[in-house]
XYZ file of C-alpha atoms in Angstrom:
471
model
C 0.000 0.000 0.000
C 1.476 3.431 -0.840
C 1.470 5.181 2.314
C 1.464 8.597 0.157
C -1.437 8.666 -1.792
C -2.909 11.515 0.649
C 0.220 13.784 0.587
C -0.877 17.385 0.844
C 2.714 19.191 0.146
C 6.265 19.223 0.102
C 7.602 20.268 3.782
C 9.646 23.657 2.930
C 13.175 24.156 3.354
C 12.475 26.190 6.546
C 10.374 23.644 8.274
C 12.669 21.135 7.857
C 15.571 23.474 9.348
C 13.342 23.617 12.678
C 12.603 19.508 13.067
C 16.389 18.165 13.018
C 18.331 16.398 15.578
C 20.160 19.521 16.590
C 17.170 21.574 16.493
C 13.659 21.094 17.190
C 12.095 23.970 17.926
C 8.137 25.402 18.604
C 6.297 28.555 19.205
C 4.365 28.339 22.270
C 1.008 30.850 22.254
C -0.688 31.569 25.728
C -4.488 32.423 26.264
C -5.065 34.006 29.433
C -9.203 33.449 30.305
C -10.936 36.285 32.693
C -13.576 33.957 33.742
C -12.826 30.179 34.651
C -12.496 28.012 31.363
C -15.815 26.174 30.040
C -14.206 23.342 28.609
C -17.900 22.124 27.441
C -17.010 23.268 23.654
C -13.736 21.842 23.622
C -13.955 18.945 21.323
C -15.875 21.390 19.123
C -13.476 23.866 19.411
C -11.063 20.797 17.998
C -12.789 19.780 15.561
C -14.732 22.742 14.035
C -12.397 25.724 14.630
C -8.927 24.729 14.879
C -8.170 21.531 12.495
C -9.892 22.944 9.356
C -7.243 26.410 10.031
C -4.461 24.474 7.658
C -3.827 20.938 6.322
C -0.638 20.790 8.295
C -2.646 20.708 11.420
C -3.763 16.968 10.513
C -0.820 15.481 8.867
C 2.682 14.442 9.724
C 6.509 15.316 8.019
C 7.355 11.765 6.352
C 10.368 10.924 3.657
C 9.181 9.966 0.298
C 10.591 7.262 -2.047
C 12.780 9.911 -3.450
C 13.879 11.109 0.092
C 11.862 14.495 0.427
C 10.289 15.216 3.164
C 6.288 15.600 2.835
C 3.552 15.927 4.921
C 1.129 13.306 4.709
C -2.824 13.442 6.000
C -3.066 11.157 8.872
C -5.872 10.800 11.362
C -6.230 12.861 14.060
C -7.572 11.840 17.597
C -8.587 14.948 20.035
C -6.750 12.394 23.402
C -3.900 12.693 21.472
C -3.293 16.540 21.226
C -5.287 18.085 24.112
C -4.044 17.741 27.409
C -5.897 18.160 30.580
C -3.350 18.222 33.518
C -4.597 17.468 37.015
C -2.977 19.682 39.864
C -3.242 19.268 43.819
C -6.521 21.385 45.011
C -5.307 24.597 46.783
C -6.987 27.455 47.934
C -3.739 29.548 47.184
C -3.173 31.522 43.771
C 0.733 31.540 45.080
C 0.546 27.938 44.961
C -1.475 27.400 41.709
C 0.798 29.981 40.466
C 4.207 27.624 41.581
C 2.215 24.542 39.666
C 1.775 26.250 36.497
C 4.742 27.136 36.389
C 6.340 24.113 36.654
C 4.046 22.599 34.064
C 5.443 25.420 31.569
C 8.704 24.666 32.470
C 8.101 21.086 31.790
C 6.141 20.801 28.543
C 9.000 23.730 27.308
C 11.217 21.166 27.234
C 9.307 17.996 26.032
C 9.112 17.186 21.923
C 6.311 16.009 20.828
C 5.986 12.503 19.096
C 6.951 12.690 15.100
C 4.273 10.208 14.766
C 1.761 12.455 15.219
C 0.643 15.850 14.012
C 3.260 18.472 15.543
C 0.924 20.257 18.054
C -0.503 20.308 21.039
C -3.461 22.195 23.118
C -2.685 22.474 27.124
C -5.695 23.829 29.102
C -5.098 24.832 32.783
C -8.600 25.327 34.580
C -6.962 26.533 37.483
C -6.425 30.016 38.503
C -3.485 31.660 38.920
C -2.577 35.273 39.965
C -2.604 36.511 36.481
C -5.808 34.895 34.711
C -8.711 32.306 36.067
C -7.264 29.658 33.562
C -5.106 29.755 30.712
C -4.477 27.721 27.113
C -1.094 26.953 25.887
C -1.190 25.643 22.178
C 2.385 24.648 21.713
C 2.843 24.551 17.629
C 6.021 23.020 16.096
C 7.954 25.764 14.189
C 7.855 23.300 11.076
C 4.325 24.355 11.036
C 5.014 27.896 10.388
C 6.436 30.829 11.674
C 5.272 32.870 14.876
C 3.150 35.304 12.282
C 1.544 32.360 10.520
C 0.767 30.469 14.052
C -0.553 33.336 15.722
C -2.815 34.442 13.095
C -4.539 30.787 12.979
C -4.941 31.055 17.071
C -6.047 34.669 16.053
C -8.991 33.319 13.441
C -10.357 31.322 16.406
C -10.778 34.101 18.257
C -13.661 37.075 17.250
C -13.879 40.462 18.629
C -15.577 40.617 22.927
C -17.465 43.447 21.886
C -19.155 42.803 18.402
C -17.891 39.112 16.969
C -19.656 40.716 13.768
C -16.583 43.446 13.066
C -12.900 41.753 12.531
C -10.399 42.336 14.712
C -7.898 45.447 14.185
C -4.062 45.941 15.048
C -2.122 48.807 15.884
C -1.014 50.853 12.148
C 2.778 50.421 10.611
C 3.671 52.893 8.930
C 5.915 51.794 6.132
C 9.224 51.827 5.799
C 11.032 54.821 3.749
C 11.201 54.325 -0.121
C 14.586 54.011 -1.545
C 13.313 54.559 -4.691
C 14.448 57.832 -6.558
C 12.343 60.882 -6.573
C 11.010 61.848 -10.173
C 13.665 64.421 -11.415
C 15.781 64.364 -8.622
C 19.226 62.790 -8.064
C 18.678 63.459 -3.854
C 18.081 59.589 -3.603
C 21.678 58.936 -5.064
C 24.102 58.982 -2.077
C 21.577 57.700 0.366
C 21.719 54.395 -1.633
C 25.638 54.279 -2.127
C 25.542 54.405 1.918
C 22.528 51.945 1.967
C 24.576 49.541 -0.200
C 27.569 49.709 1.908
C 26.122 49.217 4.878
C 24.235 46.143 3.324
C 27.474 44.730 2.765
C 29.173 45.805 5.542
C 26.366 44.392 8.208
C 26.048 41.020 6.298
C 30.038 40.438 6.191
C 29.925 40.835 9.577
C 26.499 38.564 10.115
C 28.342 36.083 8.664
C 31.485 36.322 11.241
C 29.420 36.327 13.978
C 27.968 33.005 12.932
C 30.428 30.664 12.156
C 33.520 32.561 13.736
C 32.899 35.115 16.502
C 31.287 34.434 19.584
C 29.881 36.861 22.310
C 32.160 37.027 25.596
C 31.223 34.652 28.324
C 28.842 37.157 30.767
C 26.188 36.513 33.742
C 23.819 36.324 30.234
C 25.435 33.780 28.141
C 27.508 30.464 29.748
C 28.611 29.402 26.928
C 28.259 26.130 27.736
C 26.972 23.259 25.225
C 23.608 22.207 25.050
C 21.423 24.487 26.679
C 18.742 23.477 24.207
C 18.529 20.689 26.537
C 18.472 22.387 29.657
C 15.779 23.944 32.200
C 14.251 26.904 31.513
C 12.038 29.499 33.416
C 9.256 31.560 32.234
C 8.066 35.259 33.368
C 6.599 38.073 32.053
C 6.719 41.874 32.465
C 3.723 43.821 31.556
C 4.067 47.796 30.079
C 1.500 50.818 29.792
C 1.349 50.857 26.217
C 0.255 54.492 26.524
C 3.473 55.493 28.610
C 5.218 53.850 25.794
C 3.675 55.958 22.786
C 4.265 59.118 26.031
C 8.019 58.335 25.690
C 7.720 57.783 21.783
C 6.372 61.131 21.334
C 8.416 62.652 23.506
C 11.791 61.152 21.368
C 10.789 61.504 18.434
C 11.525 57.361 18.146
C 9.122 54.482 17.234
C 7.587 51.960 20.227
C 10.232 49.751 18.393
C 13.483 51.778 19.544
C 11.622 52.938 22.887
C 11.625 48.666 23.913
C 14.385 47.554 22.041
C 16.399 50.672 24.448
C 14.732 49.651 27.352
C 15.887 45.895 26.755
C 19.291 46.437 26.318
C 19.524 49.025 29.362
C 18.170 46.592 31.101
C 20.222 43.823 30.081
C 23.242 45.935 31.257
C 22.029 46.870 34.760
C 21.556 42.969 35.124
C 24.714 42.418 34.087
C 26.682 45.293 36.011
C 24.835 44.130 39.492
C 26.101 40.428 38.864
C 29.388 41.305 37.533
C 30.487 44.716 37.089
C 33.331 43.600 34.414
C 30.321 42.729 32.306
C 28.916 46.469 31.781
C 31.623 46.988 28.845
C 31.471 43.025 27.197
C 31.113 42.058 23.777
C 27.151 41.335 23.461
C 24.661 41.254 20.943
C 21.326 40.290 20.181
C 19.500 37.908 17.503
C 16.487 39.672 16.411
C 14.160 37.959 14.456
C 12.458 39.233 11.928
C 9.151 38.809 9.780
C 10.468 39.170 6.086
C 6.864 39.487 5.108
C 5.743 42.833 3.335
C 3.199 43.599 5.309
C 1.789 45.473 7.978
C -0.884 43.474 9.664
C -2.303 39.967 9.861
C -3.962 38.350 6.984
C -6.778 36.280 7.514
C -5.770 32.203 7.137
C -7.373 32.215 3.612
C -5.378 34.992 2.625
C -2.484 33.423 3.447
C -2.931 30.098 1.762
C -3.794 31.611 -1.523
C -0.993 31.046 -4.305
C -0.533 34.794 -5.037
C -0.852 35.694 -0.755
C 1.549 38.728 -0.063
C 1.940 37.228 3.484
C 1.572 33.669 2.895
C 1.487 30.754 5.219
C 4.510 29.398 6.243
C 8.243 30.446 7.636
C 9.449 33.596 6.376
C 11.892 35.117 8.743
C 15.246 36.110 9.213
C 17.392 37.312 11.579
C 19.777 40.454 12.481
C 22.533 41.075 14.996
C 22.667 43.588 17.057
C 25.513 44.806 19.171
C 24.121 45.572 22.852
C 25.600 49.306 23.775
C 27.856 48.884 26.286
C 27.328 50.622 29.792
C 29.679 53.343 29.653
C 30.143 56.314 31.838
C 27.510 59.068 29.628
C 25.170 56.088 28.909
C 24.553 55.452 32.760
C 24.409 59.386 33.173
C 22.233 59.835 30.206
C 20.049 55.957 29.813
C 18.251 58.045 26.813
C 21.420 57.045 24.770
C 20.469 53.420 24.863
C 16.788 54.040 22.802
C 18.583 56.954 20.799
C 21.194 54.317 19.442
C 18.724 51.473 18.759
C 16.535 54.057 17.036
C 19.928 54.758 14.997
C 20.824 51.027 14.306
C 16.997 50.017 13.499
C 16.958 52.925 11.086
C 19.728 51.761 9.158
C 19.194 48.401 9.241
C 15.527 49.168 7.663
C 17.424 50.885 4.680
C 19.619 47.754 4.295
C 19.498 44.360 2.055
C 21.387 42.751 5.117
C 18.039 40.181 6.033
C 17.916 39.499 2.097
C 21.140 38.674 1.607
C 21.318 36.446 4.502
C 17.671 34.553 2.969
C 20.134 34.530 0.143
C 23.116 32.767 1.281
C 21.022 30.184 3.566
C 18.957 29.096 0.455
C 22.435 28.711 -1.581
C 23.767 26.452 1.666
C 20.481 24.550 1.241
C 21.085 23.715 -1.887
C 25.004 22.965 -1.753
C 24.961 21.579 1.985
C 21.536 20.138 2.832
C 19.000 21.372 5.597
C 21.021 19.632 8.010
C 24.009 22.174 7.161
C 21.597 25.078 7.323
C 20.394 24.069 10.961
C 23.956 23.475 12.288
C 24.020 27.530 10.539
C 21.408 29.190 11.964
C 22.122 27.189 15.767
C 26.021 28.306 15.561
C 23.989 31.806 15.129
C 21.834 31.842 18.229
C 24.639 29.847 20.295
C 27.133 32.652 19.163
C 24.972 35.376 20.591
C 23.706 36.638 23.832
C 20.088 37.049 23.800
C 17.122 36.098 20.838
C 14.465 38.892 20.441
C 11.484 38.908 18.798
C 7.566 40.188 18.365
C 4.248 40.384 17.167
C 1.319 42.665 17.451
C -1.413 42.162 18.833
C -5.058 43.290 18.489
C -6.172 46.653 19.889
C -10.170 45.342 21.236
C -10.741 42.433 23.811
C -11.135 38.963 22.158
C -13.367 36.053 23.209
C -13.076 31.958 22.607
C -16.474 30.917 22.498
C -17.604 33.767 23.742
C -15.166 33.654 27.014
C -13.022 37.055 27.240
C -9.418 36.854 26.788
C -7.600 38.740 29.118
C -4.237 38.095 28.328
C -2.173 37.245 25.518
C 1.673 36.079 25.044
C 3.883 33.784 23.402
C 7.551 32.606 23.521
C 9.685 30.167 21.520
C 12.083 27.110 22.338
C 14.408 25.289 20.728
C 17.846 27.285 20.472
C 20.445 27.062 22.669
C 20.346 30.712 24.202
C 20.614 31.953 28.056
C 17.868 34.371 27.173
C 14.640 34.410 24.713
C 12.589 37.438 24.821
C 8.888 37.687 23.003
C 7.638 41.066 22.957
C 3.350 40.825 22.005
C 1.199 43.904 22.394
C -2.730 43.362 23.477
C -5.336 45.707 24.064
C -3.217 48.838 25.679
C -0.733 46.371 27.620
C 3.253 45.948 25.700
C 4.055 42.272 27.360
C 7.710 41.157 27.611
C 7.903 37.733 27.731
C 11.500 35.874 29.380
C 12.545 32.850 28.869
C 15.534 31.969 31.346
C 18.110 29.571 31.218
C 17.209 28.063 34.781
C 19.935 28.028 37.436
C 22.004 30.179 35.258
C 19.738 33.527 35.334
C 18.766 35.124 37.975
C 14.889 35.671 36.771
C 13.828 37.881 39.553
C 16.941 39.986 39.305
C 16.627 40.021 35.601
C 13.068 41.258 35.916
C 13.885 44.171 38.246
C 16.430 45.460 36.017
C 14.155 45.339 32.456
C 11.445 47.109 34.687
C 13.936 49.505 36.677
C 15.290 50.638 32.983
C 11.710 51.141 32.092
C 11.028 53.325 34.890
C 14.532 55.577 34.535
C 14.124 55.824 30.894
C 10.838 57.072 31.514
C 11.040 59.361 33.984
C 14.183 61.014 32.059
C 11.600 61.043 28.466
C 9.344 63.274 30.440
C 11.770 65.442 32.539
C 13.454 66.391 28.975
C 13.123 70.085 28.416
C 12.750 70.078 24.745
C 10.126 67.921 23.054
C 10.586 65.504 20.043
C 14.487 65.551 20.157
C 15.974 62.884 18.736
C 19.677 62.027 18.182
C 19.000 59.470 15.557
């Protein structure tokens, strides 16, 4: 019997990156309930909502005749995929709070079978201090990327106020042309400098991920295999409206305003545990949506042929050196948003994510996906810290008509100290950090993220002149 006669599609180069011995990684998506969880409509839920979002969702990644990898429509059984887990009755969020977490921890760490489809649906009925029960769907990253994943959890969901209107997210504005002006030779040396900073950033991409590697701080060991090891989750949660208050203020984008207030952050962690550290060699991985876009399609959109932001994994990835925490940066923290605003800005003028797409599609095809995963984990082990984010919607959601009050996701996988998610929801900016246990010090880390919040804030507002911006 041919065991391929239901094969939907070929599994794309980028899935099979993320489902190989050395890494295996998923997106994990969190639903925080505001009332307790009516798991009544579950199997509904299953079968009705989330199974018919994309084909991958009922089949499995199997090797053809020929040796390429396909997924293949198998059936799926609701026992297999949603899990129910029991904890000891307490009448103590603190303690409900201590089980979840360990749960997290635990199912952070655990594949799931290759035999079956590559997902999973986790829902906690008990409270905790943050929500009255949560959901985890925990989605291989062979399934897609975090946009294409969170836009299927999104299409389950439908607007709390009016489930007639479709959900909206906060604008982009696009980035800056570098397209010449009609009669105008303006554009010219802005795209020599463009150019050579494409160049210049992707030669030294390419050293940082297969020669250089970040100095050995109280934020990356160093050691081998921390894929493997424990790992802690927390979150910190932001006023998005102080945010866009400090925006305006700078002149910047919410973009530099968190990406500052990470990296501050990162070095007043780093200073308290080792004061040595405040001037290492760090950087971060950010990862990026190569999409042209600047919202969610629905899941229709995105399996058409033609789909601008079509389903699957289209990212990439960008280093960025972490400012180090000299004397006029502690004085002034401003500095620290003012250069990421800087470095962002130039690295949206740049072909640097392109050319990198570029050269891992040519190792694909010389080396094998194999090759390209031993690539892109040299990457992440060579650096510091991953960062990445999505948007969120700006009204209140509801599953089945039960509010959402929360909303957050990480990723695991890669063999970094520290992973941090950044989602906005309703008018809350949520940092989401995923510690290597043992190694960080989460509570410690958490102070300092939040203390750089407060001292970059406070010096936003007591500026004297408005909208000045050093970038």
């Amino acid at each position: 019997m041919d065991n391929f006669e239901h094969v939907t599609e070929p599994v794309s180069p980028t899935g099979r990156y993320f489902n190989t011995p050395l890494i295996c990684s998923y997106v994990f998506g969190f639903l925080e309930a505001e009332i307790p969880i009516d798991d009544s409509q579950d199997l509904c839920l299953f079968k009705d909502v989330f199974l018919p979002i994309n084909p991958r969702f009922s089949s499995i990644m199997e090797r053809d005749k020929d040796g390429t990898m396909k997924w293949r429509k198998v059936e799926v059984r609701a026992e297999d995929h949603m899990k129910f887990p029991i904890f000891p009755e307490s009448e103590s969020l603190e303690v409900y709070d201590k089980y979840f977490d360990e749960y997290v921890s635990k199912i952070l760490m655990e594949r799931t079978p290759q035999d079956k489809s590559l997902w999973e649906i986790h829902v906690i009925k008990y409270p905790t201090s943050n929500a009255a029960g949560t959901l985890i769907f925990k989605l291989h990253h062979a399934l897609g990327d975090g946009y294409s994943l969170v836009g299927a959890l999104l299409s389950c969901l439908q607007r709390a106020d009016d489930p007639s209107l479709p959900l909206s997210f906060p604008s982009r504005k696009p980035s800056q042309s570098l397209a010449p002006k009609k009669g105008s030779f303006k554009w010219f040396p802005s795209t020599i400098l463009s150019v050579f900073n494409s160049f210049s950033d992707f030669g030294w991409s390419i050293v940082k991920s297969s020669v250089i590697e970040d100095d050995k701080t109280p934020i990356r060991s160093g050691d081998e295999g921390l894929e493997f090891q424990p790992c802690v989750l927390s979150n910190i949660s932001f006023s998005l409206d102080e945010i866009k208050m400090i925006k305006s203020k700078l002149g910047v984008t919410i973009n530099d305003v968190i990406t500052g207030v990470i990296f501050y952050g990162i070095r007043l962690y780093m200073q308290e545990i080792d004061n040595k550290a405040r001037t290492a060699n760090s950087t971060g991985l950010v990862l990026l949506n190569t999409r042209n876009i600047g919202s969610y399609q629905s899941v229709q959109d995105m399996m058409k042929p033609d789909s601008k932001s079509p389903w699957g994994n289209h990212i990439s990835f960008l280093h960025v050196p972490i400012p180090k925490l000299s004397q006029a940066s502690s004085s002034n923290p401003l500095e620290f948003v003012w250069k990421a605003q800087k470095f962002i800005k130039r690295k949206r003028n740049s072909f640097t994510v392109f050319l990198i797409e570029w050269v891992l599609d040519m190792e694909l095809k010389l080396r094998g996906h194999e090759a390209v995963a031993k690539h892109i984990y040299g990457t992440i082990r060579n650096s510091s810290v991953v960062i990445s984010n999505l948007i969120g919607p700006v009204e209140p959601m509801a599953l089945a008509n039960q509010p959402v009050k929360g909303l957050y996701f990480t990723m695991t996988g890669g063999p970094e100290s520290i992973n941090i998610a950044v989602m906005s929801y309703k008018r809350t900016l949520r940092l989401t950090l995923k510690t290597h246990k043992g190694f960080i010090d989460e509570k410690k880390f958490k102070s300092s993220i939040v203390k750089a919040f407060e001292v970059i804030s406070k010096a936003a507002m007591d500026m004297d002149i408005p909208n000045k911006s050093k970038g």
